[in-house]
Coordinates of C-alpha atoms and ligand atoms in Angstrom, one line a residue:
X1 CA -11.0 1.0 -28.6
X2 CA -14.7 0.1 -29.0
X3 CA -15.1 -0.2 -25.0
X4 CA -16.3 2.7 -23.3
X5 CA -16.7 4.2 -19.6
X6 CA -20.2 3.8 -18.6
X7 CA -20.4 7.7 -17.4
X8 CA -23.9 7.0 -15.4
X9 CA -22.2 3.8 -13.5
X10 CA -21.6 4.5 -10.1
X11 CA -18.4 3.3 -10.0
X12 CA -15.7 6.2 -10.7
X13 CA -14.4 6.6 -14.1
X14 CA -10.9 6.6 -13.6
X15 CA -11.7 3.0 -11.5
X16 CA -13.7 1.6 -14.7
X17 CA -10.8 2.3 -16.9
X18 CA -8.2 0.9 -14.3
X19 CA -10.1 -2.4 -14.5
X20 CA -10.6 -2.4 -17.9
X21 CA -6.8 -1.9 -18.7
X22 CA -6.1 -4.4 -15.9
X23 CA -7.7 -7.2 -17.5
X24 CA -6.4 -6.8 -21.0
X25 CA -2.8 -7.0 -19.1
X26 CA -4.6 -10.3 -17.4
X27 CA -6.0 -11.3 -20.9
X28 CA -2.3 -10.8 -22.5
X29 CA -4.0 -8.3 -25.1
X30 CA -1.2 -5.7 -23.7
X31 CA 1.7 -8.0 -22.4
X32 CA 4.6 -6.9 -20.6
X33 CA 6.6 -4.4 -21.9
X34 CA 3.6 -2.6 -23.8
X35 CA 3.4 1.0 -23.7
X36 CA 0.0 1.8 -22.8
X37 CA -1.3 4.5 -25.0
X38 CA -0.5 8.7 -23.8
X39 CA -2.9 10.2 -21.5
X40 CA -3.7 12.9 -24.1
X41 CA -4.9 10.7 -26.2
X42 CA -6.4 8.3 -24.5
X43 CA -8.7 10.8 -22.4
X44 CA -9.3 11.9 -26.6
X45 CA -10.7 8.4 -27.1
X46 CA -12.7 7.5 -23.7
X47 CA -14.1 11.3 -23.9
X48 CA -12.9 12.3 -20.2
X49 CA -10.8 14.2 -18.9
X50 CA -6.8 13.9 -18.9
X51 CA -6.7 13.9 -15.1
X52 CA -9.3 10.8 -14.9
X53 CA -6.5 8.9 -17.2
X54 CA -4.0 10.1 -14.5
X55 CA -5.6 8.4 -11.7
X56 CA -6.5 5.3 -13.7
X57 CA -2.6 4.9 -14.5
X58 CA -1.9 5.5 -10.9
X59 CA -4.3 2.9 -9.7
X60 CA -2.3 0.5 -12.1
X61 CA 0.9 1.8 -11.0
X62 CA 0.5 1.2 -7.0
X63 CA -1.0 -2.2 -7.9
X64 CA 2.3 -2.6 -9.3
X65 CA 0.5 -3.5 -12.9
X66 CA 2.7 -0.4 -14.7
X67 CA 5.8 0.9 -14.7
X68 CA 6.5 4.8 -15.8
X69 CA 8.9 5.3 -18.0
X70 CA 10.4 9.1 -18.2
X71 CA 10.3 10.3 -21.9
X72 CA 8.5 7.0 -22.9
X73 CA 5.1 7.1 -20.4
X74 CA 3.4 4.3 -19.3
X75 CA 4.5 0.4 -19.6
X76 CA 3.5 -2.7 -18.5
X77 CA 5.6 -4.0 -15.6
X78 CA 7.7 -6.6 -16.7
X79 CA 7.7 -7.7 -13.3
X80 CA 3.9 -7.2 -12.7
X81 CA 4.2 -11.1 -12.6
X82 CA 5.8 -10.8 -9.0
X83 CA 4.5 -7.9 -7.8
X84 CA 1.2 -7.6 -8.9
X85 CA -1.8 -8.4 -6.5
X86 CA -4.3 -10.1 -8.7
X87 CA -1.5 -12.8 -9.5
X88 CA -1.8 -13.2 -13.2
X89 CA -0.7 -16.0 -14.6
X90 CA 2.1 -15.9 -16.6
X91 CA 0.3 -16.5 -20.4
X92 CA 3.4 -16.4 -21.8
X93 CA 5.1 -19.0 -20.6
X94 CA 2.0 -21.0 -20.9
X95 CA 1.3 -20.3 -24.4
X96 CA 4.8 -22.1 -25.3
X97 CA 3.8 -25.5 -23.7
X98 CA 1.6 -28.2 -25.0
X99 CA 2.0 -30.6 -27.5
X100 CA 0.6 -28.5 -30.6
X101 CA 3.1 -26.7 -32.4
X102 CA 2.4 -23.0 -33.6
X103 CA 2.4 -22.2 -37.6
X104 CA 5.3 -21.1 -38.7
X105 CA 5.3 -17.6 -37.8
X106 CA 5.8 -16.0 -41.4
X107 CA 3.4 -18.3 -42.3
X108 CA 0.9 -16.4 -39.9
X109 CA 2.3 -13.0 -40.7
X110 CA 1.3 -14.0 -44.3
X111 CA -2.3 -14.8 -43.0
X112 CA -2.5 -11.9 -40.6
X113 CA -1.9 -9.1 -43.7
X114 CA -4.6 -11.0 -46.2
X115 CA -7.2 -11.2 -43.3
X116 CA -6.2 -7.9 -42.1
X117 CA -5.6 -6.0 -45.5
X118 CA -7.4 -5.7 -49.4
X119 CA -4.4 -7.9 -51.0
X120 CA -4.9 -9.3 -54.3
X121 CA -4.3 -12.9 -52.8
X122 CA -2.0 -15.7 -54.6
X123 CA -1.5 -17.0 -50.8
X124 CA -3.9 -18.8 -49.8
X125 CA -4.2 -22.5 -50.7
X126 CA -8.0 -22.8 -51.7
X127 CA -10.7 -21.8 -54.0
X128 CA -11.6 -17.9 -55.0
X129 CA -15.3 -16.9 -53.8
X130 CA -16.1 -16.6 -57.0
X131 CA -15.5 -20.6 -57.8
X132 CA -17.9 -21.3 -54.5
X133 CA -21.4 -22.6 -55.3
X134 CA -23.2 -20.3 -53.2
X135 CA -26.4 -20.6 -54.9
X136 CA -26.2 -24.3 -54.7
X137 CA -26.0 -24.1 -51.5
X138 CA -28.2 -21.8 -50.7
X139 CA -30.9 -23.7 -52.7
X140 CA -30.2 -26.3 -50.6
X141 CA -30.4 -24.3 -47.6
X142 CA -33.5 -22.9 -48.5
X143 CA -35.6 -25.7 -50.9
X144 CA -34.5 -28.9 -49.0
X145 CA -36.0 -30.5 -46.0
X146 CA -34.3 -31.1 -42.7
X147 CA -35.0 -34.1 -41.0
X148 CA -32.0 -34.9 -39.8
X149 CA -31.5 -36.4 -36.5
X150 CA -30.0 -33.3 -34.0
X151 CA -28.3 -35.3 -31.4
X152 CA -24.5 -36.4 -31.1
X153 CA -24.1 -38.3 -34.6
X154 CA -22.2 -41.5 -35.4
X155 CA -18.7 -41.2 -34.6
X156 CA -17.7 -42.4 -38.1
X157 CA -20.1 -39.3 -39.4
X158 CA -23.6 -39.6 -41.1
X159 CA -24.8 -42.4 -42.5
X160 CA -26.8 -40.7 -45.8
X161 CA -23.0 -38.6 -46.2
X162 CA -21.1 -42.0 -46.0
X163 CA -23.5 -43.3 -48.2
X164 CA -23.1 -40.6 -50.6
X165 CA -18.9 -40.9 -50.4
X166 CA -19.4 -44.2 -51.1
X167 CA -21.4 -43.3 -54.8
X168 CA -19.1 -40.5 -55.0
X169 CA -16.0 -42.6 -55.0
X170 CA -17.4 -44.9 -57.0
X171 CA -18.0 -42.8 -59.9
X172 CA -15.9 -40.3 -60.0
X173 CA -12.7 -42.2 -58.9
X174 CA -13.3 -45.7 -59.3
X175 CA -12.8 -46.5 -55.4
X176 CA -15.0 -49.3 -54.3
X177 CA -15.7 -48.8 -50.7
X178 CA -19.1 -49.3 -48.0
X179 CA -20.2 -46.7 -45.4
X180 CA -18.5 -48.8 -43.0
X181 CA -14.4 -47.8 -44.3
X182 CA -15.5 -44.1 -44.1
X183 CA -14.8 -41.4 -41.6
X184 CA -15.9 -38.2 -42.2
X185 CA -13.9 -35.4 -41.2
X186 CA -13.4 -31.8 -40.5
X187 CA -11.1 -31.7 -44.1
X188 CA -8.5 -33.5 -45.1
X189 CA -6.4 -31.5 -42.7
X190 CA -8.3 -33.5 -39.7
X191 CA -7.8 -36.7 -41.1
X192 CA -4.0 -36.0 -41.4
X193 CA -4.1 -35.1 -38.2
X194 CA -6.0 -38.2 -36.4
X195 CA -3.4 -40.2 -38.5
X196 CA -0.4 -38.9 -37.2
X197 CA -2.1 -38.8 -33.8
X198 CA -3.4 -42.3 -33.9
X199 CA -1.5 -44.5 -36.0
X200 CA 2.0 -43.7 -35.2
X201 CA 4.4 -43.1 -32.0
X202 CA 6.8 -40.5 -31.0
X203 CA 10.4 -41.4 -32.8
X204 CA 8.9 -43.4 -35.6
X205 CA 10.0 -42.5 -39.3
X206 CA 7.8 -41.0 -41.8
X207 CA 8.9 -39.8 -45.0
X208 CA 7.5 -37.1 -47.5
X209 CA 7.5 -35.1 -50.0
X210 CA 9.8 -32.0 -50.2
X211 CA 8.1 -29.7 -51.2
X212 CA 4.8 -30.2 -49.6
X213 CA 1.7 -29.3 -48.0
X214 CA 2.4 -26.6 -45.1
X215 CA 0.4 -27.6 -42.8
X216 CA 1.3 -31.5 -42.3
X217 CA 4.6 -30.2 -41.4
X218 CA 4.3 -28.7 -38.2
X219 CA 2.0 -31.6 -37.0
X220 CA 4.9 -34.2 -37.8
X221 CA 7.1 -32.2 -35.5
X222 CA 4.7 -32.1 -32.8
X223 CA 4.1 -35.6 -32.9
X224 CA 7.8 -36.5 -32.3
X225 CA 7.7 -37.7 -35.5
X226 CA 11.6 -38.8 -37.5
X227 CA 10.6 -36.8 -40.8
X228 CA 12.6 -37.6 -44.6
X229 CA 12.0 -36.5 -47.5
X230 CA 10.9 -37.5 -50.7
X231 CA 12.4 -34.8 -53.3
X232 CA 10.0 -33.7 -55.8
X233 CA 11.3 -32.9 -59.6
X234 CA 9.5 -32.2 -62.5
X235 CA 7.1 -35.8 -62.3
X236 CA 6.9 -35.7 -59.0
X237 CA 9.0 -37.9 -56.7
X238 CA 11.1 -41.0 -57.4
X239 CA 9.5 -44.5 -56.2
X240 CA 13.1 -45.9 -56.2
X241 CA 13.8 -43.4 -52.5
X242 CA 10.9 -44.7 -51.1
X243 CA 12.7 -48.2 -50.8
X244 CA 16.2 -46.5 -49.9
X245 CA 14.8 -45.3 -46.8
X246 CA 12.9 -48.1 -45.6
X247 CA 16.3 -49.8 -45.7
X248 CA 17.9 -47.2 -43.9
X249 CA 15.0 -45.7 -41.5
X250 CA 13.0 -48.5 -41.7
X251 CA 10.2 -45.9 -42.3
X252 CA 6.2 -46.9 -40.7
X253 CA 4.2 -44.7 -43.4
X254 CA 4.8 -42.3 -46.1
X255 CA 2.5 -39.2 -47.0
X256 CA 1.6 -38.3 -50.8
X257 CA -0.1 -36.3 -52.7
X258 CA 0.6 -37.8 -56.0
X259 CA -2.3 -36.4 -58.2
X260 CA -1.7 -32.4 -59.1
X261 CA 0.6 -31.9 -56.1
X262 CA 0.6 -29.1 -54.0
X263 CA 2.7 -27.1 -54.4
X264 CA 4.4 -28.3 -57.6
X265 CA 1.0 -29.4 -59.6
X266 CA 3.4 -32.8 -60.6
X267 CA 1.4 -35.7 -61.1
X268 CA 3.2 -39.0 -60.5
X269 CA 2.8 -41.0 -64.4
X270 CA 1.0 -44.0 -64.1
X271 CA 4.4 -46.2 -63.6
X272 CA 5.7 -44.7 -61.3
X273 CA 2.1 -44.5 -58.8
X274 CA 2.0 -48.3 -59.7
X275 CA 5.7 -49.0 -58.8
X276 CA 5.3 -47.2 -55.6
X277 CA 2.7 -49.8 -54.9
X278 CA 4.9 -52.2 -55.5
X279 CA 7.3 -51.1 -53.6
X280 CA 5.0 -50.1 -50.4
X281 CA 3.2 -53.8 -50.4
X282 CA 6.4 -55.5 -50.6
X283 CA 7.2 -54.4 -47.5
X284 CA 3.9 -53.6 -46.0
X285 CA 4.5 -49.7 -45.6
X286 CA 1.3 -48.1 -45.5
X287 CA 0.8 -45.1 -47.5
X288 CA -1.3 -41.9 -46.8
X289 CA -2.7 -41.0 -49.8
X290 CA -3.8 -37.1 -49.4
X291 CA -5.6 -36.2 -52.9
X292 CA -7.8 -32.9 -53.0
X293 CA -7.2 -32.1 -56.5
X294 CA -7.4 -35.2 -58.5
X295 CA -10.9 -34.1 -59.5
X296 CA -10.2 -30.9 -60.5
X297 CA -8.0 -32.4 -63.9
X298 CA -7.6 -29.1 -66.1
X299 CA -6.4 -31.7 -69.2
X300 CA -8.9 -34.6 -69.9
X301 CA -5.4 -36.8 -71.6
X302 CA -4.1 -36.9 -68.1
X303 CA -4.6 -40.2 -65.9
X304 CA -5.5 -39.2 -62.4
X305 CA -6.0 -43.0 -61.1
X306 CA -5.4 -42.5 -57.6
X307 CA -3.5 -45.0 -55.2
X308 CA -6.2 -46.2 -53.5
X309 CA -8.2 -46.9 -56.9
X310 CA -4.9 -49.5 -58.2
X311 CA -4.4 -50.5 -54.9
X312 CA -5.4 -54.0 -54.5
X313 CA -4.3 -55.1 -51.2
X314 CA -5.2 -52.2 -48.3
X315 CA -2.0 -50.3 -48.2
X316 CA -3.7 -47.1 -49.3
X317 CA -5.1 -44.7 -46.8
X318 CA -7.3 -42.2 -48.7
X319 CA -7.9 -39.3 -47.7
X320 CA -10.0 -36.5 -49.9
X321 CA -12.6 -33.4 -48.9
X322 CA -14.8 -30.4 -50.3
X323 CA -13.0 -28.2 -49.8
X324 CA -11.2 -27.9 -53.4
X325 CA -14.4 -29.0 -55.3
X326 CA -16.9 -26.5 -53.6
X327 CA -15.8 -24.6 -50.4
X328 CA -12.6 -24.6 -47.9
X329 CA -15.4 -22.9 -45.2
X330 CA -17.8 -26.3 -45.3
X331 CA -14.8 -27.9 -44.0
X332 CA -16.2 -31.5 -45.1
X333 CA -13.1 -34.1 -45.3
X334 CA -13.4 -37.8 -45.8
X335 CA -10.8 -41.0 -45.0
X336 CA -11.4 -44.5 -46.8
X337 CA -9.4 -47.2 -44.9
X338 CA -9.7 -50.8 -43.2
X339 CA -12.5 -50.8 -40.4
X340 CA -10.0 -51.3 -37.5
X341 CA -7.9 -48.3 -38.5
X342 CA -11.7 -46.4 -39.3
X343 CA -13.0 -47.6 -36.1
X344 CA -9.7 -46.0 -34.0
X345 CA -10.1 -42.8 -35.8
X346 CA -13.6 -42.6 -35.4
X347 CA -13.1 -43.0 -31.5
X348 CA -10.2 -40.6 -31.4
X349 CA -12.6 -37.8 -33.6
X350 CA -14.9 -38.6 -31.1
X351 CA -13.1 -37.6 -28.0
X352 CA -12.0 -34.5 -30.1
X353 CA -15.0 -33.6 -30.4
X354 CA -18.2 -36.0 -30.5
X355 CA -18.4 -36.0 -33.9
X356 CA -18.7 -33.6 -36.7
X357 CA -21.6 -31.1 -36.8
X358 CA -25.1 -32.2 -38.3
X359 CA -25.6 -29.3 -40.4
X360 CA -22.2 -29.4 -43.1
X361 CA -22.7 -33.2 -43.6
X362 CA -26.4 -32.7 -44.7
X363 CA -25.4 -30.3 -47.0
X364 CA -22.7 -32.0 -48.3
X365 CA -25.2 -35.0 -48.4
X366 CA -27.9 -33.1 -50.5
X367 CA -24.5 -31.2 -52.7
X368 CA -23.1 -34.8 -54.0
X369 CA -26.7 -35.9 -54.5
X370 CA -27.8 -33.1 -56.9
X371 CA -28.0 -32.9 -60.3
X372 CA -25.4 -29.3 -59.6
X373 CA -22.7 -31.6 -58.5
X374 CA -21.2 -32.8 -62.0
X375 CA -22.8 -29.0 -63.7
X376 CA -20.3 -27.3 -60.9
X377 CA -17.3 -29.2 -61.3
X378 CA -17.6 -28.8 -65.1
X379 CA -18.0 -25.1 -64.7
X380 CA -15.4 -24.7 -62.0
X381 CA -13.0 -26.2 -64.2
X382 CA -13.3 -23.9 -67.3
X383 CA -13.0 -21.2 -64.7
X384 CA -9.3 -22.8 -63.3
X385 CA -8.7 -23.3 -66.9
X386 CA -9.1 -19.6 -67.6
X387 CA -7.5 -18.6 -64.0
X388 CA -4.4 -20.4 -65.1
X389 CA -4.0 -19.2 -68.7
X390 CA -4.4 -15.7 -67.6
X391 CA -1.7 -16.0 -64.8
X392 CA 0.3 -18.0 -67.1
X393 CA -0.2 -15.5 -70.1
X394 CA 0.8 -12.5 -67.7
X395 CA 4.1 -13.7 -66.0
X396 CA 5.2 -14.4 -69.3
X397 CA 4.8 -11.0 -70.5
X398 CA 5.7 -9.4 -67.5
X399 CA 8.0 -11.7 -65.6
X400 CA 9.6 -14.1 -68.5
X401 CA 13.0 -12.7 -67.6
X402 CA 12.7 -13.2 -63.7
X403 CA 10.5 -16.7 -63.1
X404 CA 9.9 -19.6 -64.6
X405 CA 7.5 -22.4 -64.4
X406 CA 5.9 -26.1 -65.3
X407 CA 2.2 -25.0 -66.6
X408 CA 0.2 -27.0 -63.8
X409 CA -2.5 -29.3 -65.5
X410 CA -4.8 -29.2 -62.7
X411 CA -5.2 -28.5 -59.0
X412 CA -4.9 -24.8 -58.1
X413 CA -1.6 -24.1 -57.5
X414 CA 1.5 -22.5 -59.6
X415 CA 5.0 -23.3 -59.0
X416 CA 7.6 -20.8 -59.8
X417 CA 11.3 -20.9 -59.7
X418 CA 12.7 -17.4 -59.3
X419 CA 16.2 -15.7 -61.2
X420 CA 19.1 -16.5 -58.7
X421 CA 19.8 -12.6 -57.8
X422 CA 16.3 -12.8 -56.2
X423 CA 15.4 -13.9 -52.4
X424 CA 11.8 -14.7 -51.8
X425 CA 11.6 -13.5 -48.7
X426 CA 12.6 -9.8 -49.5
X427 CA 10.5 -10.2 -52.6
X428 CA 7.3 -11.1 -50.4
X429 CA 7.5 -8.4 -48.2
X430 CA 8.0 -5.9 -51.0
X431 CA 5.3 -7.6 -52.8
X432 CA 3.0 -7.1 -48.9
X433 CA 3.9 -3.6 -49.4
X434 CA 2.2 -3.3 -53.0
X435 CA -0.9 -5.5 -51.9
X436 CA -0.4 -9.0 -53.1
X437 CA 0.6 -12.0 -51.5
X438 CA 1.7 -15.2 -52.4
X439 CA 3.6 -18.3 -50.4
X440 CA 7.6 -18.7 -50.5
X441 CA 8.9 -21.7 -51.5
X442 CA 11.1 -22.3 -48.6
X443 CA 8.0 -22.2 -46.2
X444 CA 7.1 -25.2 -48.2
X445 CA 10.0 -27.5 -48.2
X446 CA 13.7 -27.3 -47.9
X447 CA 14.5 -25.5 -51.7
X448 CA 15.0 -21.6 -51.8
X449 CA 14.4 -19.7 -54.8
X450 CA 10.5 -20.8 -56.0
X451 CA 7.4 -19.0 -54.8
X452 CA 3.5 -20.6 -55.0
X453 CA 0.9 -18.5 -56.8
X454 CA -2.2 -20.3 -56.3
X455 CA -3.9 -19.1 -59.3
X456 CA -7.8 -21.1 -58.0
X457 CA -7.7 -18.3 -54.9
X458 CA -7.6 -14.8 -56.7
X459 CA -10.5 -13.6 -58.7
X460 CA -10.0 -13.5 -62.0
X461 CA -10.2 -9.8 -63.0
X462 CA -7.5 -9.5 -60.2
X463 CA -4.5 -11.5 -61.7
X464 CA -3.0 -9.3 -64.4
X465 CA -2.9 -6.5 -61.6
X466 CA -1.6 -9.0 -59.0
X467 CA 1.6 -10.0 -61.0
X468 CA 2.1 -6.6 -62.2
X469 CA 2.3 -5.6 -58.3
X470 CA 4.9 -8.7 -58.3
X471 CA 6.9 -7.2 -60.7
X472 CA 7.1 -3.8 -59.4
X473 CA 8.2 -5.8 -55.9
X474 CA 10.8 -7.6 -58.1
X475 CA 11.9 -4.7 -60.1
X476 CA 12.2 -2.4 -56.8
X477 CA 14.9 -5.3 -55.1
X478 CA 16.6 -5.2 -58.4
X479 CA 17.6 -1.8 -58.4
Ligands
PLP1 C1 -2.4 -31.4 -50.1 C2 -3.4 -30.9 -49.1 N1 -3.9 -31.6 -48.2 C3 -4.8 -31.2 -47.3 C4 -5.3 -29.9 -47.4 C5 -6.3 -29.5 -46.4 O1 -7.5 -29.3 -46.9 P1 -8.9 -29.3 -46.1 O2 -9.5 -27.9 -46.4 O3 -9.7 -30.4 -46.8 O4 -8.6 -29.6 -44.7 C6 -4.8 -29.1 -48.4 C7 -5.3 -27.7 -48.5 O5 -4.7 -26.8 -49.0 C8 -3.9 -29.6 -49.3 O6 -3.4 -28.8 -50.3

């Protein structure tokens, strides 16, 4: 406990500590039912005397804030929200309403023990430290001049960014767009999210694909949103059960992520992206076309033409960001589409939240203008290159008879399926328990028996330690 009694105060110890305990119970720090820590040792920690912690528990007690449990001490009254009276609000009960649906909560277990703990990380989806430019953009922080406007921005987002996206796309992805089809974005995770927000009503059918992205998932359920799925196999999904369910569900939009998928790494062949066009104008279905990775091509013989670069007629909404190419933490996203649908997002972002801050865009700005932009994407993907190779090389020799894989040819992720005898879930939290983490499948999409070790997110002297710690995991359920 970092708080401490203010021993000069002239308010009475034991009182201070009554109120501060009180309002972590009003907070919901220690809801009900938590056993408040011994007298003993909290007159240890505070540095006062036993009896002080006595009469702070008592004030508690006749406030009817704490129960006293013999052989089990002090507890927060379950009923404190009757009895007590300061009337605290019930949190709990609060904290299950609204319209956002929580993560998964293994999801945030998984995120709580690699915040919380030194794991060799295989978890989370996005690029090691050591792949971030930091002394590009500290250059930038440090060489460039600011003379950026300071008040509430466009609500489509910066003008000199916008113009930038528009070179960017241009160049490296042979999208012709202007400023004016561009919203910029906190991520591609906010643009996913105005879209679902915006464009479609409770009880309309989506479809996608299975396996996919995690965190598209819960905000289709909180949107009301009829969900099907798009099975993905070795080359990604089949165009053909796009048209099947428009027939049957008369689907409104489908989500991809057809370059370097996450989490299979598939990329849809050439055909196939152009026969889902076919398919998708035919009937008008517009498609969200989520592509983070297409840049990040870790085998120059691949084509990585995205959608919205074949797409001829203004079915494709495309959606990219930074956060794959340079840094998750600059949270920069982008969304190309037809001014109407720009123009609705734009006002809905700006309602959110009056538009994104100054400071990331002009960095972003001044990143995709310098010379660094094209040396850093080179060099990060000879470093993904060698990430992959060694993760590859080492589940091989270590794992060959347990797992087995598709080598990804770009993006950042592995897909593995595991032996039969093996359940992910037991498997991750013995792997927790030998410090490394990585995704289960079945978090992921409706398949059990595969895991996702996203090779761009561990540093690279880590990753022959990290899978030995998987196999120790695996060998231990084994036994
Ligand atoms: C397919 C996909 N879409 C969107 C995102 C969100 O990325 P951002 O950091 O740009 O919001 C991710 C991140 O992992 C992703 O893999």
């Amino acid at each position: 406990m970092e708080w401490k009694p203010d021993k000069q105060g002239d308010i009475p110890l034991y009182q201070q500590i009554a109120n501060y305990i009180q309002k972590r119970i009003a907070y919901g720090e220690y809801p009900p039912g938590t056993i408040l820590p011994s007298e003993r040792s909290l007159a240890k920690e505070l540095d006062v005397n036993r009896g002080t912690i006595i009469s702070a528990y008592d004030v508690l007690y006749s406030n009817g804030m704490v129960e006293r449990i013999k052989g089990s001490g002090t507890k927060v009254n379950r009923d404190m929200w009757g009895l007590s009276r300061t009337r605290i609000p019930n949190w709990d009960l609060y904290v299950e309403r609204g319209s956002f649906l929580p993560n998964l909560p293994l999801y945030q277990h998984i995120q709580g023990e690699v915040h919380e703990k030194n794991l060799i990380n295989f978890a989370s989806g996005e690029l090691a430290h050591d792949l971030m430019p930091y002394d590009v953009f500290r250059d930038i922080l440090t060489k460039q001049d600011f003379h950026q406007s300071l008040g509430y921005e466009h609500p489509q987002g910066n003008l000199d960014l916008r113009d930038m996206i528009v070179n960017h796309l241009k160049e490296f992805k042979s999208i012709e767009c202007s400023s004016q089809s561009i919203l910029i974005t906190s991520g591609a995770q906010q643009a996913l999210h105005l879209v679902i927000q915006c464009l479609l009503n409770k009880g309309d059918s989506i479809a996608y694909e299975d396996p996919s992205y995690a965190h598209s998932l819960p905000t289709f359920r909180a949107a009301g949103l009829k969900t099907f799925k798009l099975p993905i196999g070795k080359n990604g999904l089949n165009p053909e059960d796009i048209l099947y369910l428009y027939k049957k569900h008369k689907i409104k939009m489908v989500f991809l992520n057809p370059i370097f998928q996450n989490p299979t790494g598939t990329v849809l062949s050439l055909e196939k992206r152009k026969r889902v066009l076919a398919i998708t104008q035919e009937f008008g279905i517009p498609v969200v076309e989520d592509d983070p990775y297409s840049l990040i091509s870790l085998n120059d013989r691949i084509n990585t033409s995205t959608l919205k670069s074949l797409d001829k007629s203004g079915t494709v909404l495309y959606i990219s960001s930074l956060s794959k190419l340079a840094a998750s933490g600059l949270r920069i996203g982008w969304i190309v589409g037809p001014n109407n649908v720009i123009q609705r997002l734009a006002d809905a972002k700006q309602q959110i939240d009056f538009g994104h801050s100054i400071f990331p865009q002009w960095v972003a700005a001044e990143f995709l203008k310098s010379e660094s932009f094209k040396a850093n994407l080179k060099h990060l993907k000879l470093e993904l290159i060698e990430k992959r190779n060694i993760l590859i090389s080492s589940l091989q020799e270590e794992l060959s008879n347990h797992l087995s894989f598709q080598k990804p040819e770009g993006g950042i992720h592995l897909w593995c399926r595991l032996d039969n005898e093996v359940n992910e879930y037991k498997l991750l939290e013995e792997s927790l328990k030998n410090g490394v983490a990585f995704v289960p499948g079945s978090l992921l999409g409706t398949k059990t028996g595969n895991i996702r070790l996203t090779f761009g997110r561990v540093e690279t002297h880590l990753i022959q330690e990290g899978v030995l710690r998987l196999k120790n995991a695996l060998l231990k359920l084994k036994k």
